[in-house]
């Protein structure tokens, strides 16, 4: 049976639902006197399998496909998956959710399993894998495309580019499209076309009760607001329609990668602040990111710096903007021009790059900034050398600074979606892989917290901002979903209306059990 704590939470939400909406509580959300959580895997396969479409799979840990099907990017907090279902049709998702509700089985939908949050480790139940749902169809007129919920960045970018289009995806090839999109979705095209969330036109959503609905500007408009920024809390997206754009004459992007020794730190960050100009980055200088890492090709005695730039245009125009960086002597430098789908690999975020290697333990921390505090960046750099001196294994660390042009992001009204932080011009990310034996987990968590706190201390007049897709899961809820009282009230109303039993609580939840 459900735990008293969880049952109390559900009853509280139901009472809120009645008070707000005067609605009768559907049978599938009413407390169940009998639980079938002790169903065996074989019984679930026998009961659920015949209800699903041809091609769907239901299997458990003894199946040879289990390891590949349940792999995760971050294994620091692994969900306990008892049985896995791969639906072959979108309609199967409703069937699966209704089955889980009828049998008191917790469920969680997973696409590329690329989340960082420790909250995933609290899950115990049935995983819905979106891996078979990856179709993409450009719609008549060529202004939008429909993507199934399992679509991911590499396939989407290749598919669109080959047909003369581009779309707003994340910056990493191995990541799903909709996972980041539900939390906003930063990416290389955001300065030109906006976030992933800003380009969503229509979503097919399966709710916590298993019902399937259309969500857009005309249908369930309240949920359309919430899905774009806090959507992990509200439903499963089986497919979505989003804006796409002709690539036009843009056949290649220009890239320039720099590698500097630490004595250039102050000059580099001063040039970055000038480039970004407090949110006024040149639109076509679409992406830059870099920071501190250990690169023996530069020096093996201390941490060094790297920075990569991507420009949506030709080399001559890009290099005029990059002149201040060219004037800072680099230990190494490389530049060139490639079709957009190849840019991820050039910048180290390609499908086969180390950033996409699964089944490693990642310690993460994040912050949102408006400008770089150069004194703070020096202090953060020094933490790297200090930690490696004590623990050489931590040379695996990355302290990353992401800077996208954001004109199109800022052009969208802040209150028009649940994404709360459109005034963050810079996205900070600490990510360090630690040994599986746990020997460096706690010390690395302390390092991550120190770096995050330094970033936040460098902007004393702003509250901490946490990009929900980079969250470790222990940050304050308001830091992920916004500090305005009206914003949180609106999200709680959506939870009460669409998910009163908090079924969707395994990805940085709005409502925590404890």
XYZ file of C-alpha atoms in Angstrom:
514
model
C 0.000 0.000 0.000
C 1.028 3.618 -0.375
C 3.075 4.944 2.499
C 1.232 7.161 5.044
C 3.428 10.088 4.034
C 2.584 9.718 0.352
C -1.083 9.073 1.074
C -1.208 12.238 3.173
C 0.346 14.205 0.323
C -2.190 12.832 -2.111
C -5.120 13.627 0.176
C -3.799 17.161 0.639
C -3.662 17.677 -3.106
C -7.136 16.224 -3.567
C -8.547 18.588 -0.939
C -6.821 21.453 -2.754
C -8.344 20.239 -6.012
C -11.836 20.232 -4.531
C -11.417 23.653 -2.978
C -10.074 25.206 -6.149
C -12.144 23.471 -8.785
C -15.086 21.953 -6.930
C -14.391 18.765 -8.845
C -15.207 15.207 -7.964
C -12.095 13.112 -7.522
C -11.759 10.474 -10.268
C -11.623 6.834 -9.144
C -8.035 6.412 -10.331
C -6.823 9.082 -7.889
C -8.802 7.859 -4.890
C -6.809 6.021 -2.178
C -6.790 2.289 -2.879
C -7.465 -0.164 -0.103
C -5.572 -2.914 -1.882
C -2.157 -2.660 -3.483
C -0.759 -5.001 -6.122
C 2.771 -3.593 -5.843
C 3.924 -7.133 -5.090
C 3.060 -8.327 -8.595
C 5.889 -10.357 -10.103
C 7.585 -9.258 -13.298
C 6.149 -12.276 -15.056
C 2.652 -11.411 -13.872
C 3.011 -7.848 -15.142
C 4.245 -9.163 -18.498
C 1.307 -11.544 -18.672
C -1.277 -8.923 -17.672
C 0.039 -5.847 -19.491
C 1.655 -7.334 -22.597
C -1.572 -8.414 -24.368
C -3.016 -4.912 -23.913
C -0.238 -3.261 -25.943
C 0.236 -2.863 -29.681
C 2.307 -5.211 -31.824
C 6.010 -4.504 -31.446
C 5.794 -3.332 -27.855
C 8.113 -4.992 -25.363
C 7.693 -5.772 -21.677
C 10.612 -7.379 -19.845
C 12.452 -7.599 -16.557
C 16.008 -7.811 -15.187
C 16.599 -11.374 -16.370
C 16.211 -10.348 -20.024
C 19.424 -10.003 -22.063
C 18.295 -6.552 -23.217
C 18.006 -5.202 -19.695
C 21.441 -3.596 -19.290
C 21.245 -1.624 -22.523
C 17.620 -0.653 -21.968
C 18.174 0.665 -18.433
C 21.571 2.352 -18.829
C 21.744 5.902 -17.522
C 24.050 8.834 -18.058
C 24.489 9.522 -14.356
C 24.683 6.512 -12.050
C 25.164 8.438 -8.821
C 21.512 7.841 -7.917
C 19.998 5.063 -9.994
C 16.235 4.462 -10.071
C 15.110 0.989 -9.057
C 13.393 -0.262 -12.194
C 11.440 -3.461 -11.622
C 10.067 -3.843 -15.132
C 10.594 -2.006 -18.406
C 8.076 -1.323 -21.153
C 8.917 -0.100 -24.656
C 5.659 1.032 -26.274
C 5.499 0.723 -30.059
C 2.636 3.204 -30.438
C 1.879 6.465 -28.659
C -1.507 5.111 -27.591
C 0.254 2.417 -25.563
C 1.446 5.022 -23.069
C -2.108 5.660 -21.848
C -2.650 1.929 -21.470
C 0.550 1.550 -19.448
C -0.237 4.444 -17.123
C -3.782 3.191 -16.483
C -2.424 -0.282 -15.765
C 0.075 1.155 -13.286
C -2.608 3.202 -11.543
C -4.939 0.224 -11.276
C -2.171 -1.811 -9.684
C -0.542 0.883 -7.498
C 2.707 0.733 -9.469
C 4.821 3.863 -9.760
C 5.849 4.754 -13.306
C 8.431 6.973 -14.956
C 8.897 7.825 -18.635
C 12.483 7.924 -19.911
C 13.917 8.968 -23.256
C 17.731 9.170 -23.353
C 18.191 8.829 -19.549
C 20.481 11.843 -19.504
C 19.244 13.488 -16.308
C 21.560 14.536 -13.491
C 19.070 14.782 -10.645
C 19.510 12.657 -7.559
C 15.726 12.550 -7.206
C 15.644 9.791 -9.834
C 17.173 7.509 -7.226
C 13.948 7.581 -5.205
C 12.015 5.803 -7.962
C 10.854 2.211 -7.584
C 8.555 0.852 -10.246
C 7.921 0.543 -13.991
C 9.955 2.446 -16.564
C 8.343 3.545 -19.818
C 11.069 3.744 -22.463
C 10.400 6.095 -25.388
C 13.097 4.487 -27.548
C 10.707 3.114 -30.192
C 8.908 6.450 -30.645
C 11.350 8.457 -32.767
C 9.525 9.351 -35.971
C 9.869 12.875 -37.393
C 7.539 14.343 -40.015
C 7.814 17.778 -41.594
C 4.335 19.210 -41.943
C 2.814 20.593 -45.181
C 4.067 24.124 -45.724
C 7.383 23.419 -43.997
C 6.815 25.672 -40.977
C 6.582 22.934 -38.354
C 7.540 19.316 -37.805
C 6.034 16.626 -35.591
C 8.473 14.673 -33.430
C 7.616 11.621 -31.380
C 8.609 11.749 -27.734
C 11.714 9.610 -28.208
C 13.358 11.919 -30.751
C 16.830 13.102 -29.804
C 19.171 15.852 -30.909
C 21.529 14.006 -33.253
C 18.769 12.388 -35.290
C 16.665 15.561 -35.333
C 19.499 17.802 -36.514
C 20.574 15.391 -39.239
C 16.996 14.841 -40.414
C 16.148 18.537 -40.625
C 19.459 19.668 -42.148
C 19.304 17.066 -44.898
C 15.904 18.458 -45.869
C 16.934 22.102 -45.742
C 15.748 22.992 -42.252
C 16.991 23.666 -38.736
C 15.270 23.568 -35.364
C 15.866 24.442 -31.759
C 17.488 21.475 -30.039
C 19.879 21.164 -27.148
C 23.616 21.494 -27.682
C 24.505 17.845 -26.969
C 23.889 15.177 -29.626
C 23.028 12.340 -27.248
C 20.302 14.168 -25.321
C 16.594 13.874 -26.056
C 14.694 16.869 -27.382
C 11.681 16.900 -25.111
C 13.486 16.339 -21.799
C 15.384 19.633 -22.063
C 12.363 21.274 -23.711
C 10.147 20.600 -20.701
C 12.627 22.587 -18.603
C 13.132 25.374 -21.158
C 15.801 23.985 -23.457
C 18.910 26.042 -24.148
C 20.721 25.490 -27.441
C 22.780 26.934 -30.260
C 19.827 28.440 -32.124
C 18.219 30.122 -29.123
C 19.492 33.621 -29.924
C 17.929 33.399 -33.386
C 14.795 31.323 -32.715
C 14.367 30.985 -28.937
C 14.373 28.078 -26.524
C 13.000 24.652 -27.373
C 9.981 25.510 -25.208
C 9.405 28.746 -27.131
C 8.979 26.809 -30.367
C 6.470 24.239 -29.174
C 3.179 24.540 -31.052
C 1.307 21.464 -29.901
C 1.877 18.530 -27.562
C 0.158 15.186 -27.176
C 0.284 14.623 -23.432
C -0.597 11.622 -21.297
C -1.731 12.778 -17.871
C -1.263 11.064 -14.530
C -4.651 9.360 -14.865
C -3.709 7.888 -18.258
C -5.913 10.171 -20.336
C -4.403 11.515 -23.563
C -5.029 15.162 -24.425
C -3.963 17.849 -26.885
C -2.125 20.757 -25.281
C -1.628 24.021 -27.148
C -2.698 27.679 -27.202
C -6.344 26.702 -27.713
C -6.620 23.471 -25.724
C -5.665 23.164 -22.053
C -3.951 26.525 -22.246
C -3.068 26.469 -18.554
C -1.169 23.216 -19.009
C 0.483 24.561 -22.163
C 1.947 27.310 -19.980
C 3.196 24.833 -17.376
C 4.610 22.238 -19.743
C 7.025 24.838 -21.098
C 9.382 25.108 -18.146
C 7.996 22.720 -15.526
C 6.652 19.966 -17.756
C 8.457 17.070 -16.097
C 6.000 17.543 -13.218
C 2.835 17.464 -15.287
C 2.688 14.753 -17.935
C 4.313 12.487 -20.505
C 4.739 13.965 -23.975
C 4.107 11.231 -26.517
C 4.698 13.582 -29.473
C 5.014 17.286 -30.156
C 4.841 19.755 -33.007
C 7.370 22.564 -33.092
C 8.540 25.344 -35.350
C 11.300 24.640 -37.844
C 13.149 27.111 -40.051
C 14.700 27.044 -43.524
C 18.480 26.940 -43.284
C 18.608 29.205 -46.343
C 22.094 29.925 -47.650
C 23.735 28.979 -44.360
C 25.711 25.927 -45.466
C 28.369 26.046 -42.751
C 29.037 27.411 -39.278
C 32.396 28.837 -38.302
C 34.087 27.508 -35.188
C 37.147 28.666 -33.293
C 38.524 26.727 -30.333
C 41.109 28.255 -27.987
C 43.271 26.709 -25.271
C 44.908 29.071 -22.758
C 47.132 28.814 -19.723
C 45.802 30.200 -16.449
C 47.682 33.506 -16.665
C 45.240 34.577 -19.389
C 42.198 34.114 -17.145
C 41.505 37.768 -16.393
C 41.943 38.827 -20.019
C 39.660 36.064 -21.306
C 36.809 36.827 -18.904
C 37.103 40.560 -19.556
C 36.749 39.828 -23.284
C 33.781 37.544 -22.601
C 32.003 40.215 -20.581
C 32.518 42.662 -23.414
C 31.246 40.123 -25.958
C 28.091 39.313 -24.009
C 27.469 42.929 -23.011
C 24.965 41.954 -20.307
C 22.672 40.009 -22.624
C 23.421 41.753 -25.901
C 25.645 39.109 -27.485
C 25.833 39.413 -31.287
C 22.985 37.177 -32.421
C 24.972 35.104 -34.909
C 27.752 34.475 -32.364
C 25.341 31.827 -31.280
C 27.278 29.819 -28.732
C 30.442 29.818 -26.699
C 31.374 27.684 -23.784
C 34.510 26.771 -21.953
C 36.184 26.979 -18.604
C 38.619 25.052 -16.469
C 39.858 21.533 -17.012
C 43.035 19.454 -16.940
C 44.632 19.263 -20.385
C 48.130 17.748 -20.559
C 48.480 19.089 -24.114
C 48.574 22.560 -22.570
C 50.196 21.800 -19.219
C 50.135 18.870 -16.814
C 51.172 20.875 -13.769
C 47.956 22.882 -13.294
C 44.464 23.343 -14.658
C 44.148 25.268 -17.893
C 41.407 27.004 -19.833
C 39.574 26.189 -23.041
C 36.890 28.063 -24.947
C 34.946 27.140 -28.082
C 32.900 29.532 -30.225
C 30.255 28.786 -32.849
C 29.146 31.407 -35.359
C 26.136 31.030 -37.667
C 27.899 32.514 -40.682
C 31.198 32.837 -42.484
C 34.694 32.970 -41.062
C 35.489 36.571 -41.928
C 32.514 37.955 -40.005
C 33.151 35.639 -37.075
C 36.820 36.490 -36.767
C 36.061 40.218 -36.612
C 33.988 39.571 -33.494
C 36.640 37.208 -32.117
C 39.513 39.641 -32.579
C 39.803 40.369 -28.825
C 40.272 36.634 -28.221
C 42.752 36.299 -31.063
C 44.811 38.987 -29.347
C 45.181 36.809 -26.246
C 48.088 34.428 -26.947
C 46.810 30.851 -26.890
C 48.760 27.667 -26.245
C 46.682 26.007 -28.955
C 44.050 27.237 -31.383
C 41.995 25.667 -34.160
C 39.290 26.974 -36.453
C 37.261 25.948 -39.482
C 33.846 25.740 -41.087
C 31.472 22.773 -40.955
C 27.803 22.000 -41.650
C 25.710 22.581 -38.549
C 25.174 18.879 -37.655
C 28.955 18.445 -37.411
C 29.440 21.342 -35.021
C 28.605 19.313 -31.925
C 31.507 16.937 -32.521
C 33.882 19.841 -33.211
C 32.853 21.390 -29.893
C 33.063 18.161 -27.890
C 29.325 17.467 -27.516
C 28.982 14.888 -30.289
C 27.314 11.512 -30.040
C 30.639 9.682 -29.627
C 32.417 12.243 -27.437
C 33.297 11.672 -23.798
C 30.460 13.964 -22.755
C 27.999 11.320 -23.990
C 29.563 8.278 -22.289
C 26.887 6.625 -20.105
C 27.070 4.817 -16.772
C 29.363 7.162 -14.876
C 28.900 8.905 -11.548
C 28.566 12.660 -12.037
C 28.653 15.278 -9.291
C 27.021 18.437 -10.605
C 26.171 21.991 -9.593
C 24.829 24.944 -11.531
C 24.075 28.654 -11.386
C 22.604 31.289 -13.673
C 24.484 34.564 -14.117
C 24.186 37.824 -15.973
C 27.875 38.678 -16.148
C 31.155 37.141 -15.051
C 32.685 38.242 -11.763
C 36.343 37.956 -12.705
C 37.662 37.890 -9.131
C 35.289 35.026 -8.377
C 36.414 33.139 -11.490
C 40.000 33.339 -10.274
C 38.944 31.868 -6.924
C 37.018 29.080 -8.661
C 40.026 28.274 -10.826
C 42.191 28.015 -7.718
C 39.809 25.461 -6.184
C 40.594 23.162 -9.104
C 44.331 23.133 -8.436
C 43.762 22.769 -4.717
C 41.486 19.757 -5.158
C 43.782 17.995 -7.646
C 46.749 18.514 -5.326
C 44.870 16.551 -2.666
C 43.094 14.115 -4.996
C 44.791 13.664 -8.394
C 41.870 11.550 -9.584
C 39.816 14.756 -9.791
C 41.631 15.791 -12.942
C 38.410 14.527 -14.539
C 36.685 17.723 -13.378
C 35.025 20.233 -15.673
C 33.952 23.704 -14.618
C 31.925 24.868 -17.583
C 30.643 28.322 -18.558
C 27.970 28.386 -21.259
C 27.159 31.579 -23.121
C 24.502 31.687 -25.828
C 23.210 34.656 -27.724
C 19.755 35.204 -26.307
C 17.953 37.937 -28.224
C 15.061 35.651 -29.173
C 14.864 34.259 -25.621
C 14.551 37.736 -24.131
C 11.926 38.713 -26.716
C 9.451 36.263 -25.133
C 7.500 37.638 -22.165
C 8.690 36.117 -18.888
C 5.146 35.366 -17.725
C 4.132 33.595 -20.946
C 5.702 30.243 -19.974
C 6.741 28.438 -16.800
C 10.413 28.924 -17.677
C 11.403 31.489 -15.033
C 14.874 32.838 -15.816
C 14.985 34.628 -19.158
C 17.279 37.255 -17.677
C 20.075 34.725 -17.095
C 22.562 35.357 -19.874
C 25.174 32.836 -18.737
C 24.717 29.248 -17.619
C 27.269 27.752 -15.230
C 27.834 24.042 -14.818
C 30.160 22.050 -12.553
C 30.457 18.414 -13.653
C 32.982 15.945 -12.299
C 33.031 12.177 -12.754
C 33.991 10.313 -9.575
C 35.123 6.709 -9.007
C 32.465 4.041 -8.637
C 33.810 3.011 -5.242
C 32.494 6.215 -3.666
C 35.871 7.230 -2.265
C 35.664 10.773 -3.651
C 31.921 11.328 -3.719
C 31.578 13.417 -0.571
C 34.657 15.533 -1.150
C 33.550 16.247 -4.715
C 30.069 17.214 -3.529
C 31.718 19.706 -1.191
C 33.790 21.067 -4.070
C 30.703 21.384 -6.266
C 28.844 23.264 -3.540
C 31.820 25.572 -3.014
C 31.977 26.442 -6.715
C 28.219 27.010 -6.924
C 28.277 29.207 -3.836
C 31.135 31.241 -5.272
C 29.205 31.837 -8.495
C 26.200 32.998 -6.516
C 28.320 35.131 -4.184
C 29.663 36.913 -7.247
C 26.220 38.403 -7.888
C 25.138 39.471 -4.370
C 22.089 41.391 -5.561
C 20.470 38.342 -7.182
C 18.954 35.208 -5.690
C 20.410 31.834 -6.748
C 19.057 30.556 -10.069
C 19.102 26.848 -10.919
C 18.512 25.676 -14.492
C 16.216 22.744 -13.774
C 17.816 20.535 -16.443
C 21.204 20.872 -14.737
C 19.937 20.598 -11.171
C 21.390 18.080 -8.745
C 17.972 17.819 -7.110
C 18.739 19.225 -3.670
C 18.374 22.901 -4.583
C 15.453 25.011 -3.277
C 12.317 24.581 -5.388
C 12.016 28.324 -5.976
C 15.536 28.477 -7.337
C 14.421 26.072 -10.094
C 10.883 27.286 -10.807
C 10.945 30.959 -9.901
C 10.629 33.237 -6.893
C 7.507 35.165 -7.886
C 4.622 34.080 -5.592
C 2.160 34.055 -8.502
C 4.372 31.650 -10.437
C 4.530 29.009 -7.732
C 0.815 29.412 -6.993
C 0.043 28.779 -10.652
C 2.222 25.660 -10.710
C 0.551 24.291 -7.574
C -2.851 24.829 -9.169
C -1.684 22.838 -12.188
C -0.454 20.005 -9.976
C -3.746 19.930 -8.102
C -5.721 19.881 -11.332
C -3.681 17.506 -13.470
C -1.605 15.427 -11.029
C -3.214 15.527 -7.559
C -1.368 12.399 -6.410
C 2.018 13.735 -7.487
C 2.689 10.804 -9.795
C 5.242 12.899 -11.715
C 7.708 13.526 -8.907
C 10.971 11.934 -10.045
C 12.525 14.870 -11.857
C 13.135 17.858 -9.593
C 9.573 17.940 -8.298
C 7.576 21.050 -7.537
C 6.122 19.212 -4.534
C 8.578 17.158 -2.507
C 7.603 14.260 -0.303
C 10.019 15.390 2.407
